[in-house]
Amino acid sequence: MLTLNFEVKNNNLKRINDKSVTNIDSLVAPARNQAEARFTFDSLWRNLTPVIAGFKKGNTSFEQEIKDGKCEIPWEVLDSPGILEIAVAGGDLLTTN
């Protein structure tokens, strides 16, 4: 499984460099359920529910609930090359860039 790691501080979402993912192009995957996102949150996000990750590429977008700091990256946004946008929202009051 391919994993992308993210750090969430205040309203900022930042991808943490991971030596196992040296080429982001390797995320274009024909296989389903083979990529996940892992998130670490600062104290501002504590006790917010639900926490949702939004994944968007072109006109395709999906939301996944983050449970235990992780969620699946929908295969539909990985099935072809392009720019993948990711955002996180918590409860009804906190969002990231």
PDB file of N, CA and C in Angstrom:
ATOM      1  N   MET A   1       0.841  -1.177   0.000  1.00  0.00           N
ATOM      2  CA  MET A   1       0.000   0.000   0.000  1.00  0.00           C
ATOM      3  C   MET A   1       0.885   1.240   0.000  1.00  0.00           C
ATOM      4  N   LEU A   2       0.474   2.229  -0.767  1.00  0.00           N
ATOM      5  CA  LEU A   2       1.172   3.499  -0.836  1.00  0.00           C
ATOM      6  C   LEU A   2       0.575   4.450   0.196  1.00  0.00           C
ATOM      7  N   THR A   3       1.413   5.146   0.946  1.00  0.00           N
ATOM      8  CA  THR A   3       0.929   6.050   1.985  1.00  0.00           C
ATOM      9  C   THR A   3       1.499   7.441   1.788  1.00  0.00           C
ATOM     10  N   LEU A   4       0.624   8.444   1.830  1.00  0.00           N
ATOM     11  CA  LEU A   4       1.048   9.847   1.849  1.00  0.00           C
ATOM     12  C   LEU A   4       0.820  10.364   3.257  1.00  0.00           C
ATOM     13  N   ASN A   5       1.816  11.027   3.810  1.00  0.00           N
ATOM     14  CA  ASN A   5       1.741  11.543   5.173  1.00  0.00           C
ATOM     15  C   ASN A   5       1.556  13.053   5.165  1.00  0.00           C
ATOM     16  N   PHE A   6       0.676  13.527   6.047  1.00  0.00           N
ATOM     17  CA  PHE A   6       0.367  14.947   6.133  1.00  0.00           C
ATOM     18  C   PHE A   6       0.412  15.406   7.576  1.00  0.00           C
ATOM     19  N   GLU A   7       0.746  16.683   7.734  1.00  0.00           N
ATOM     20  CA  GLU A   7       0.733  17.330   9.033  1.00  0.00           C
ATOM     21  C   GLU A   7      -0.289  18.459   8.970  1.00  0.00           C
ATOM     22  N   VAL A   8      -1.149  18.522   9.981  1.00  0.00           N
ATOM     23  CA  VAL A   8      -2.172  19.561  10.039  1.00  0.00           C
ATOM     24  C   VAL A   8      -1.905  20.407  11.280  1.00  0.00           C
ATOM     25  N   LYS A   9      -1.536  21.675  11.047  1.00  0.00           N
ATOM     26  CA  LYS A   9      -1.302  22.625  12.135  1.00  0.00           C
ATOM     27  C   LYS A   9      -2.168  23.840  11.875  1.00  0.00           C
ATOM     28  N   ASN A  10      -3.004  24.157  12.853  1.00  0.00           N
ATOM     29  CA  ASN A  10      -3.969  25.245  12.696  1.00  0.00           C
ATOM     30  C   ASN A  10      -4.793  24.994  11.445  1.00  0.00           C
ATOM     31  N   ASN A  11      -4.734  25.908  10.490  1.00  0.00           N
ATOM     32  CA  ASN A  11      -5.498  25.756   9.240  1.00  0.00           C
ATOM     33  C   ASN A  11      -4.609  25.355   8.069  1.00  0.00           C
ATOM     34  N   ASN A  12      -3.424  24.850   8.345  1.00  0.00           N
ATOM     35  CA  ASN A  12      -2.484  24.507   7.286  1.00  0.00           C
ATOM     36  C   ASN A  12      -2.288  23.005   7.167  1.00  0.00           C
ATOM     37  N   LEU A  13      -2.397  22.540   5.942  1.00  0.00           N
ATOM     38  CA  LEU A  13      -2.164  21.131   5.616  1.00  0.00           C
ATOM     39  C   LEU A  13      -0.861  21.063   4.835  1.00  0.00           C
ATOM     40  N   LYS A  14       0.068  20.227   5.296  1.00  0.00           N
ATOM     41  CA  LYS A  14       1.369  20.118   4.652  1.00  0.00           C
ATOM     42  C   LYS A  14       1.717  18.658   4.457  1.00  0.00           C
ATOM     43  N   ARG A  15       2.122  18.327   3.235  1.00  0.00           N
ATOM     44  CA  ARG A  15       2.581  16.960   2.987  1.00  0.00           C
ATOM     45  C   ARG A  15       3.973  16.806   3.563  1.00  0.00           C
ATOM     46  N   ILE A  16       4.168  15.735   4.311  1.00  0.00           N
ATOM     47  CA  ILE A  16       5.468  15.443   4.899  1.00  0.00           C
ATOM     48  C   ILE A  16       6.213  14.550   3.927  1.00  0.00           C
ATOM     49  N   ASN A  17       7.424  14.956   3.598  1.00  0.00           N
ATOM     50  CA  ASN A  17       8.215  14.149   2.667  1.00  0.00           C
ATOM     51  C   ASN A  17       8.450  12.760   3.235  1.00  0.00           C
ATOM     52  N   ASP A  18       8.257  11.792   2.390  1.00  0.00           N
ATOM     53  CA  ASP A  18       8.405  10.395   2.771  1.00  0.00           C
ATOM     54  C   ASP A  18       9.336   9.744   1.764  1.00  0.00           C
ATOM     55  N   LYS A  19      10.422   9.171   2.241  1.00  0.00           N
ATOM     56  CA  LYS A  19      11.415   8.583   1.337  1.00  0.00           C
ATOM     57  C   LYS A  19      10.873   7.414   0.537  1.00  0.00           C
ATOM     58  N   SER A  20       9.777   6.806   0.995  1.00  0.00           N
ATOM     59  CA  SER A  20       9.225   5.672   0.247  1.00  0.00           C
ATOM     60  C   SER A  20       8.443   6.124  -0.983  1.00  0.00           C
ATOM     61  N   VAL A  21       8.047   7.403  -1.018  1.00  0.00           N
ATOM     62  CA  VAL A  21       7.355   7.941  -2.192  1.00  0.00           C
ATOM     63  C   VAL A  21       8.288   8.966  -2.817  1.00  0.00           C
ATOM     64  N   THR A  22       9.182   8.491  -3.661  1.00  0.00           N
ATOM     65  CA  THR A  22      10.174   9.376  -4.254  1.00  0.00           C
ATOM     66  C   THR A  22       9.644  10.083  -5.485  1.00  0.00           C
ATOM     67  N   ASN A  23       8.656   9.507  -6.146  1.00  0.00           N
ATOM     68  CA  ASN A  23       8.103  10.090  -7.349  1.00  0.00           C
ATOM     69  C   ASN A  23       6.591  10.121  -7.214  1.00  0.00           C
ATOM     70  N   ILE A  24       6.037  11.318  -7.117  1.00  0.00           N
ATOM     71  CA  ILE A  24       4.592  11.457  -6.927  1.00  0.00           C
ATOM     72  C   ILE A  24       3.824  10.835  -8.091  1.00  0.00           C
ATOM     73  N   ASP A  25       4.455  10.713  -9.259  1.00  0.00           N
ATOM     74  CA  ASP A  25       3.793  10.091 -10.405  1.00  0.00           C
ATOM     75  C   ASP A  25       3.466   8.627 -10.131  1.00  0.00           C
ATOM     76  N   SER A  26       4.140   8.031  -9.172  1.00  0.00           N
ATOM     77  CA  SER A  26       3.861   6.632  -8.856  1.00  0.00           C
ATOM     78  C   SER A  26       2.489   6.457  -8.220  1.00  0.00           C
ATOM     79  N   LEU A  27       1.817   7.572  -7.902  1.00  0.00           N
ATOM     80  CA  LEU A  27       0.479   7.475  -7.316  1.00  0.00           C
ATOM     81  C   LEU A  27      -0.597   7.187  -8.346  1.00  0.00           C
ATOM     82  N   VAL A  28      -0.295   7.345  -9.618  1.00  0.00           N
ATOM     83  CA  VAL A  28      -1.290   7.006 -10.639  1.00  0.00           C
ATOM     84  C   VAL A  28      -1.377   5.488 -10.669  1.00  0.00           C
ATOM     85  N   ALA A  29      -2.477   4.981 -10.153  1.00  0.00           N
ATOM     86  CA  ALA A  29      -2.565   3.546  -9.931  1.00  0.00           C
ATOM     87  C   ALA A  29      -3.831   2.960 -10.530  1.00  0.00           C
ATOM     88  N   PRO A  30      -3.706   1.886 -11.289  1.00  0.00           N
ATOM     89  CA  PRO A  30      -4.887   1.220 -11.800  1.00  0.00           C
ATOM     90  C   PRO A  30      -5.577   0.353 -10.744  1.00  0.00           C
ATOM     91  N   ALA A  31      -4.866   0.020  -9.678  1.00  0.00           N
ATOM     92  CA  ALA A  31      -5.434  -0.838  -8.645  1.00  0.00           C
ATOM     93  C   ALA A  31      -6.252  -0.018  -7.653  1.00  0.00           C
ATOM     94  N   ARG A  32      -7.307  -0.619  -7.140  1.00  0.00           N
ATOM     95  CA  ARG A  32      -8.159   0.053  -6.160  1.00  0.00           C
ATOM     96  C   ARG A  32      -7.690  -0.257  -4.745  1.00  0.00           C
ATOM     97  N   ASN A  33      -8.020   0.654  -3.838  1.00  0.00           N
ATOM     98  CA  ASN A  33      -7.734   0.466  -2.412  1.00  0.00           C
ATOM     99  C   ASN A  33      -6.247   0.241  -2.128  1.00  0.00           C
ATOM    100  N   GLN A  34      -5.387   0.943  -2.852  1.00  0.00           N
ATOM    101  CA  GLN A  34      -3.957   0.746  -2.690  1.00  0.00           C
ATOM    102  C   GLN A  34      -3.229   1.988  -2.205  1.00  0.00           C
ATOM    103  N   ALA A  35      -3.959   3.057  -1.863  1.00  0.00           N
ATOM    104  CA  ALA A  35      -3.311   4.280  -1.398  1.00  0.00           C
ATOM    105  C   ALA A  35      -4.079   4.839  -0.205  1.00  0.00           C
ATOM    106  N   GLU A  36      -3.337   5.306   0.787  1.00  0.00           N
ATOM    107  CA  GLU A  36      -3.972   5.902   1.951  1.00  0.00           C
ATOM    108  C   GLU A  36      -3.259   7.198   2.316  1.00  0.00           C
ATOM    109  N   ALA A  37      -3.977   8.037   3.033  1.00  0.00           N
ATOM    110  CA  ALA A  37      -3.418   9.270   3.572  1.00  0.00           C
ATOM    111  C   ALA A  37      -3.401   9.143   5.085  1.00  0.00           C
ATOM    112  N   ARG A  38      -2.292   9.565   5.692  1.00  0.00           N
ATOM    113  CA  ARG A  38      -2.167   9.568   7.156  1.00  0.00           C
ATOM    114  C   ARG A  38      -1.948  11.004   7.606  1.00  0.00           C
ATOM    115  N   PHE A  39      -2.618  11.368   8.674  1.00  0.00           N
ATOM    116  CA  PHE A  39      -2.602  12.745   9.152  1.00  0.00           C
ATOM    117  C   PHE A  39      -2.193  12.800  10.622  1.00  0.00           C
ATOM    118  N   THR A  40      -1.364  13.788  10.956  1.00  0.00           N
ATOM    119  CA  THR A  40      -1.115  14.121  12.354  1.00  0.00           C
ATOM    120  C   THR A  40      -1.686  15.516  12.570  1.00  0.00           C
ATOM    121  N   PHE A  41      -2.412  15.688  13.655  1.00  0.00           N
ATOM    122  CA  PHE A  41      -3.121  16.933  13.935  1.00  0.00           C
ATOM    123  C   PHE A  41      -2.564  17.599  15.185  1.00  0.00           C
ATOM    124  N   ASP A  42      -2.572  18.937  15.181  1.00  0.00           N
ATOM    125  CA  ASP A  42      -2.199  19.645  16.400  1.00  0.00           C
ATOM    126  C   ASP A  42      -3.401  19.721  17.340  1.00  0.00           C
ATOM    127  N   SER A  43      -3.214  20.326  18.495  1.00  0.00           N
ATOM    128  CA  SER A  43      -4.248  20.326  19.531  1.00  0.00           C
ATOM    129  C   SER A  43      -5.512  21.075  19.130  1.00  0.00           C
ATOM    130  N   LEU A  44      -5.412  21.985  18.175  1.00  0.00           N
ATOM    131  CA  LEU A  44      -6.588  22.726  17.711  1.00  0.00           C
ATOM    132  C   LEU A  44      -7.658  21.790  17.149  1.00  0.00           C
ATOM    133  N   TRP A  45      -7.239  20.649  16.627  1.00  0.00           N
ATOM    134  CA  TRP A  45      -8.153  19.698  15.998  1.00  0.00           C
ATOM    135  C   TRP A  45      -8.697  18.662  16.971  1.00  0.00           C
ATOM    136  N   ARG A  46      -8.195  18.673  18.195  1.00  0.00           N
ATOM    137  CA  ARG A  46      -8.634  17.698  19.189  1.00  0.00           C
ATOM    138  C   ARG A  46     -10.132  17.836  19.452  1.00  0.00           C
ATOM    139  N   ASN A  47     -10.807  16.753  19.513  1.00  0.00           N
ATOM    140  CA  ASN A  47     -12.239  16.670  19.836  1.00  0.00           C
ATOM    141  C   ASN A  47     -13.160  17.192  18.736  1.00  0.00           C
ATOM    142  N   LEU A  48     -12.652  17.488  17.555  1.00  0.00           N
ATOM    143  CA  LEU A  48     -13.532  17.863  16.444  1.00  0.00           C
ATOM    144  C   LEU A  48     -14.043  16.596  15.769  1.00  0.00           C
ATOM    145  N   THR A  49     -15.330  16.548  15.528  1.00  0.00           N
ATOM    146  CA  THR A  49     -15.900  15.409  14.808  1.00  0.00           C
ATOM    147  C   THR A  49     -17.012  15.903  13.900  1.00  0.00           C
ATOM    148  N   PRO A  50     -17.160  15.326  12.741  1.00  0.00           N
ATOM    149  CA  PRO A  50     -16.191  14.414  12.136  1.00  0.00           C
ATOM    150  C   PRO A  50     -15.031  15.208  11.547  1.00  0.00           C
ATOM    151  N   VAL A  51     -13.947  14.516  11.226  1.00  0.00           N
ATOM    152  CA  VAL A  51     -12.842  15.114  10.485  1.00  0.00           C
ATOM    153  C   VAL A  51     -12.834  14.429   9.121  1.00  0.00           C
ATOM    154  N   ILE A  52     -12.930  15.248   8.082  1.00  0.00           N
ATOM    155  CA  ILE A  52     -13.109  14.749   6.719  1.00  0.00           C
ATOM    156  C   ILE A  52     -11.960  15.218   5.833  1.00  0.00           C
ATOM    157  N   ALA A  53     -11.456  14.328   4.992  1.00  0.00           N
ATOM    158  CA  ALA A  53     -10.477  14.693   3.968  1.00  0.00           C
ATOM    159  C   ALA A  53     -11.208  14.784   2.635  1.00  0.00           C
ATOM    160  N   GLY A  54     -10.972  15.862   1.926  1.00  0.00           N
ATOM    161  CA  GLY A  54     -11.544  16.038   0.592  1.00  0.00           C
ATOM    162  C   GLY A  54     -10.468  15.848  -0.452  1.00  0.00           C
ATOM    163  N   PHE A  55     -10.735  15.039  -1.451  1.00  0.00           N
ATOM    164  CA  PHE A  55      -9.794  14.751  -2.528  1.00  0.00           C
ATOM    165  C   PHE A  55     -10.427  15.199  -3.835  1.00  0.00           C
ATOM    166  N   LYS A  56      -9.714  16.023  -4.607  1.00  0.00           N
ATOM    167  CA  LYS A  56     -10.272  16.541  -5.853  1.00  0.00           C
ATOM    168  C   LYS A  56      -9.222  16.516  -6.950  1.00  0.00           C
ATOM    169  N   LYS A  57      -9.644  16.039  -8.121  1.00  0.00           N
ATOM    170  CA  LYS A  57      -8.818  16.119  -9.326  1.00  0.00           C
ATOM    171  C   LYS A  57      -9.748  16.425 -10.487  1.00  0.00           C
ATOM    172  N   GLY A  58      -9.536  17.569 -11.113  1.00  0.00           N
ATOM    173  CA  GLY A  58     -10.429  17.990 -12.179  1.00  0.00           C
ATOM    174  C   GLY A  58     -11.831  18.181 -11.647  1.00  0.00           C
ATOM    175  N   ASN A  59     -12.806  17.557 -12.297  1.00  0.00           N
ATOM    176  CA  ASN A  59     -14.200  17.650 -11.867  1.00  0.00           C
ATOM    177  C   ASN A  59     -14.615  16.522 -10.926  1.00  0.00           C
ATOM    178  N   THR A  60     -13.654  15.699 -10.535  1.00  0.00           N
ATOM    179  CA  THR A  60     -13.943  14.562  -9.681  1.00  0.00           C
ATOM    180  C   THR A  60     -13.536  14.882  -8.250  1.00  0.00           C
ATOM    181  N   SER A  61     -14.470  14.723  -7.314  1.00  0.00           N
ATOM    182  CA  SER A  61     -14.124  14.963  -5.915  1.00  0.00           C
ATOM    183  C   SER A  61     -14.822  13.943  -5.016  1.00  0.00           C
ATOM    184  N   PHE A  62     -14.144  13.617  -3.923  1.00  0.00           N
ATOM    185  CA  PHE A  62     -14.644  12.648  -2.960  1.00  0.00           C
ATOM    186  C   PHE A  62     -14.281  13.103  -1.560  1.00  0.00           C
ATOM    187  N   GLU A  63     -15.089  12.707  -0.598  1.00  0.00           N
ATOM    188  CA  GLU A  63     -14.797  12.962   0.804  1.00  0.00           C
ATOM    189  C   GLU A  63     -14.659  11.626   1.525  1.00  0.00           C
ATOM    190  N   GLN A  64     -13.688  11.574   2.425  1.00  0.00           N
ATOM    191  CA  GLN A  64     -13.462  10.379   3.233  1.00  0.00           C
ATOM    192  C   GLN A  64     -13.337  10.801   4.691  1.00  0.00           C
ATOM    193  N   GLU A  65     -13.981  10.078   5.584  1.00  0.00           N
ATOM    194  CA  GLU A  65     -13.816  10.369   7.002  1.00  0.00           C
ATOM    195  C   GLU A  65     -12.451   9.859   7.462  1.00  0.00           C
ATOM    196  N   ILE A  66     -11.752  10.698   8.214  1.00  0.00           N
ATOM    197  CA  ILE A  66     -10.457  10.320   8.769  1.00  0.00           C
ATOM    198  C   ILE A  66     -10.714   9.641  10.108  1.00  0.00           C
ATOM    199  N   LYS A  67     -10.300   8.393  10.195  1.00  0.00           N
ATOM    200  CA  LYS A  67     -10.461   7.617  11.428  1.00  0.00           C
ATOM    201  C   LYS A  67      -9.089   7.139  11.869  1.00  0.00           C
ATOM    202  N   ASP A  68      -8.794   7.319  13.140  1.00  0.00           N
ATOM    203  CA  ASP A  68      -7.489   6.936  13.682  1.00  0.00           C
ATOM    204  C   ASP A  68      -6.342   7.555  12.888  1.00  0.00           C
ATOM    205  N   GLY A  69      -6.562   8.782  12.391  1.00  0.00           N
ATOM    206  CA  GLY A  69      -5.514   9.505  11.695  1.00  0.00           C
ATOM    207  C   GLY A  69      -5.256   9.083  10.262  1.00  0.00           C
ATOM    208  N   LYS A  70      -6.150   8.283   9.686  1.00  0.00           N
ATOM    209  CA  LYS A  70      -5.906   7.847   8.311  1.00  0.00           C
ATOM    210  C   LYS A  70      -7.211   7.641   7.551  1.00  0.00           C
ATOM    211  N   CYS A  71      -7.090   7.635   6.233  1.00  0.00           N
ATOM    212  CA  CYS A  71      -8.219   7.317   5.358  1.00  0.00           C
ATOM    213  C   CYS A  71      -7.688   6.855   4.014  1.00  0.00           C
ATOM    214  N   GLU A  72      -8.544   6.186   3.298  1.00  0.00           N
ATOM    215  CA  GLU A  72      -8.206   5.723   1.951  1.00  0.00           C
ATOM    216  C   GLU A  72      -8.238   6.903   0.986  1.00  0.00           C
ATOM    217  N   ILE A  73      -7.304   6.921   0.035  1.00  0.00           N
ATOM    218  CA  ILE A  73      -7.363   7.892  -1.060  1.00  0.00           C
ATOM    219  C   ILE A  73      -8.187   7.241  -2.158  1.00  0.00           C
ATOM    220  N   PRO A  74      -9.306   7.854  -2.548  1.00  0.00           N
ATOM    221  CA  PRO A  74     -10.175   7.220  -3.552  1.00  0.00           C
ATOM    222  C   PRO A  74      -9.423   6.931  -4.855  1.00  0.00           C
ATOM    223  N   TRP A  75      -9.575   5.730  -5.350  1.00  0.00           N
ATOM    224  CA  TRP A  75      -8.879   5.331  -6.571  1.00  0.00           C
ATOM    225  C   TRP A  75      -9.300   6.187  -7.764  1.00  0.00           C
ATOM    226  N   GLU A  76     -10.508   6.717  -7.706  1.00  0.00           N
ATOM    227  CA  GLU A  76     -11.006   7.505  -8.843  1.00  0.00           C
ATOM    228  C   GLU A  76     -10.186   8.773  -9.097  1.00  0.00           C
ATOM    229  N   VAL A  77      -9.536   9.294  -8.054  1.00  0.00           N
ATOM    230  CA  VAL A  77      -8.700  10.482  -8.265  1.00  0.00           C
ATOM    231  C   VAL A  77      -7.259  10.111  -8.592  1.00  0.00           C
ATOM    232  N   LEU A  78      -6.975   8.819  -8.641  1.00  0.00           N
ATOM    233  CA  LEU A  78      -5.632   8.340  -8.954  1.00  0.00           C
ATOM    234  C   LEU A  78      -5.565   7.582 -10.271  1.00  0.00           C
ATOM    235  N   ASP A  79      -6.677   7.517 -10.985  1.00  0.00           N
ATOM    236  CA  ASP A  79      -6.710   6.654 -12.168  1.00  0.00           C
ATOM    237  C   ASP A  79      -6.106   7.286 -13.416  1.00  0.00           C
ATOM    238  N   SER A  80      -5.659   8.542 -13.325  1.00  0.00           N
ATOM    239  CA  SER A  80      -5.014   9.198 -14.462  1.00  0.00           C
ATOM    240  C   SER A  80      -4.133  10.329 -13.940  1.00  0.00           C
ATOM    241  N   PRO A  81      -3.162  10.754 -14.756  1.00  0.00           N
ATOM    242  CA  PRO A  81      -2.290  11.851 -14.329  1.00  0.00           C
ATOM    243  C   PRO A  81      -3.076  13.148 -14.134  1.00  0.00           C
ATOM    244  N   GLY A  82      -2.579  14.004 -13.275  1.00  0.00           N
ATOM    245  CA  GLY A  82      -3.200  15.298 -13.042  1.00  0.00           C
ATOM    246  C   GLY A  82      -2.846  15.822 -11.665  1.00  0.00           C
ATOM    247  N   ILE A  83      -3.398  16.966 -11.336  1.00  0.00           N
ATOM    248  CA  ILE A  83      -3.141  17.591 -10.044  1.00  0.00           C
ATOM    249  C   ILE A  83      -4.197  17.135  -9.045  1.00  0.00           C
ATOM    250  N   LEU A  84      -3.734  16.585  -7.935  1.00  0.00           N
ATOM    251  CA  LEU A  84      -4.617  16.124  -6.873  1.00  0.00           C
ATOM    252  C   LEU A  84      -4.622  17.169  -5.769  1.00  0.00           C
ATOM    253  N   GLU A  85      -5.803  17.695  -5.467  1.00  0.00           N
ATOM    254  CA  GLU A  85      -5.958  18.671  -4.391  1.00  0.00           C
ATOM    255  C   GLU A  85      -6.543  17.959  -3.175  1.00  0.00           C
ATOM    256  N   ILE A  86      -5.992  18.282  -1.995  1.00  0.00           N
ATOM    257  CA  ILE A  86      -6.452  17.659  -0.759  1.00  0.00           C
ATOM    258  C   ILE A  86      -6.695  18.758   0.273  1.00  0.00           C
ATOM    259  N   ALA A  87      -7.805  18.644   0.981  1.00  0.00           N
ATOM    260  CA  ALA A  87      -8.121  19.567   2.065  1.00  0.00           C
ATOM    261  C   ALA A  87      -8.726  18.763   3.207  1.00  0.00           C
ATOM    262  N   VAL A  88      -8.719  19.350   4.402  1.00  0.00           N
ATOM    263  CA  VAL A  88      -9.273  18.688   5.575  1.00  0.00           C
ATOM    264  C   VAL A  88     -10.249  19.643   6.250  1.00  0.00           C
ATOM    265  N   ALA A  89     -11.366  19.096   6.724  1.00  0.00           N
ATOM    266  CA  ALA A  89     -12.356  19.883   7.467  1.00  0.00           C
ATOM    267  C   ALA A  89     -12.703  19.143   8.747  1.00  0.00           C
ATOM    268  N   GLY A  90     -12.875  19.910   9.824  1.00  0.00           N
ATOM    269  CA  GLY A  90     -13.206  19.304  11.104  1.00  0.00           C
ATOM    270  C   GLY A  90     -14.438  19.938  11.709  1.00  0.00           C
ATOM    271  N   GLY A  91     -15.379  19.090  12.100  1.00  0.00           N
ATOM    272  CA  GLY A  91     -16.608  19.598  12.689  1.00  0.00           C
ATOM    273  C   GLY A  91     -17.298  20.547  11.732  1.00  0.00           C
ATOM    274  N   ASP A  92     -17.784  21.655  12.257  1.00  0.00           N
ATOM    275  CA  ASP A  92     -18.421  22.644  11.379  1.00  0.00           C
ATOM    276  C   ASP A  92     -17.680  23.974  11.455  1.00  0.00           C
ATOM    277  N   LEU A  93     -16.400  23.946  11.923  1.00  0.00           N
ATOM    278  CA  LEU A  93     -15.744  25.216  12.097  1.00  0.00           C
ATOM    279  C   LEU A  93     -14.304  25.322  11.657  1.00  0.00           C
ATOM    280  N   LEU A  94     -13.649  24.258  11.277  1.00  0.00           N
ATOM    281  CA  LEU A  94     -12.239  24.334  10.961  1.00  0.00           C
ATOM    282  C   LEU A  94     -11.946  23.683   9.623  1.00  0.00           C
ATOM    283  N   THR A  95     -11.231  24.416   8.746  1.00  0.00           N
ATOM    284  CA  THR A  95     -10.827  23.875   7.449  1.00  0.00           C
ATOM    285  C   THR A  95      -9.364  24.208   7.197  1.00  0.00           C
ATOM    286  N   THR A  96      -8.760  23.483   6.259  1.00  0.00           N
ATOM    287  CA  THR A  96      -7.375  23.750   5.879  1.00  0.00           C
ATOM    288  C   THR A  96      -7.331  24.366   4.502  1.00  0.00           C
ATOM    289  N   ASN A  97      -6.112  24.754   4.123  1.00  0.00           N
ATOM    290  CA  ASN A  97      -5.851  25.340   2.805  1.00  0.00           C
ATOM    291  C   ASN A  97      -6.043  24.326   1.701  1.00  0.00           C
TER     292      ASN A  97
END
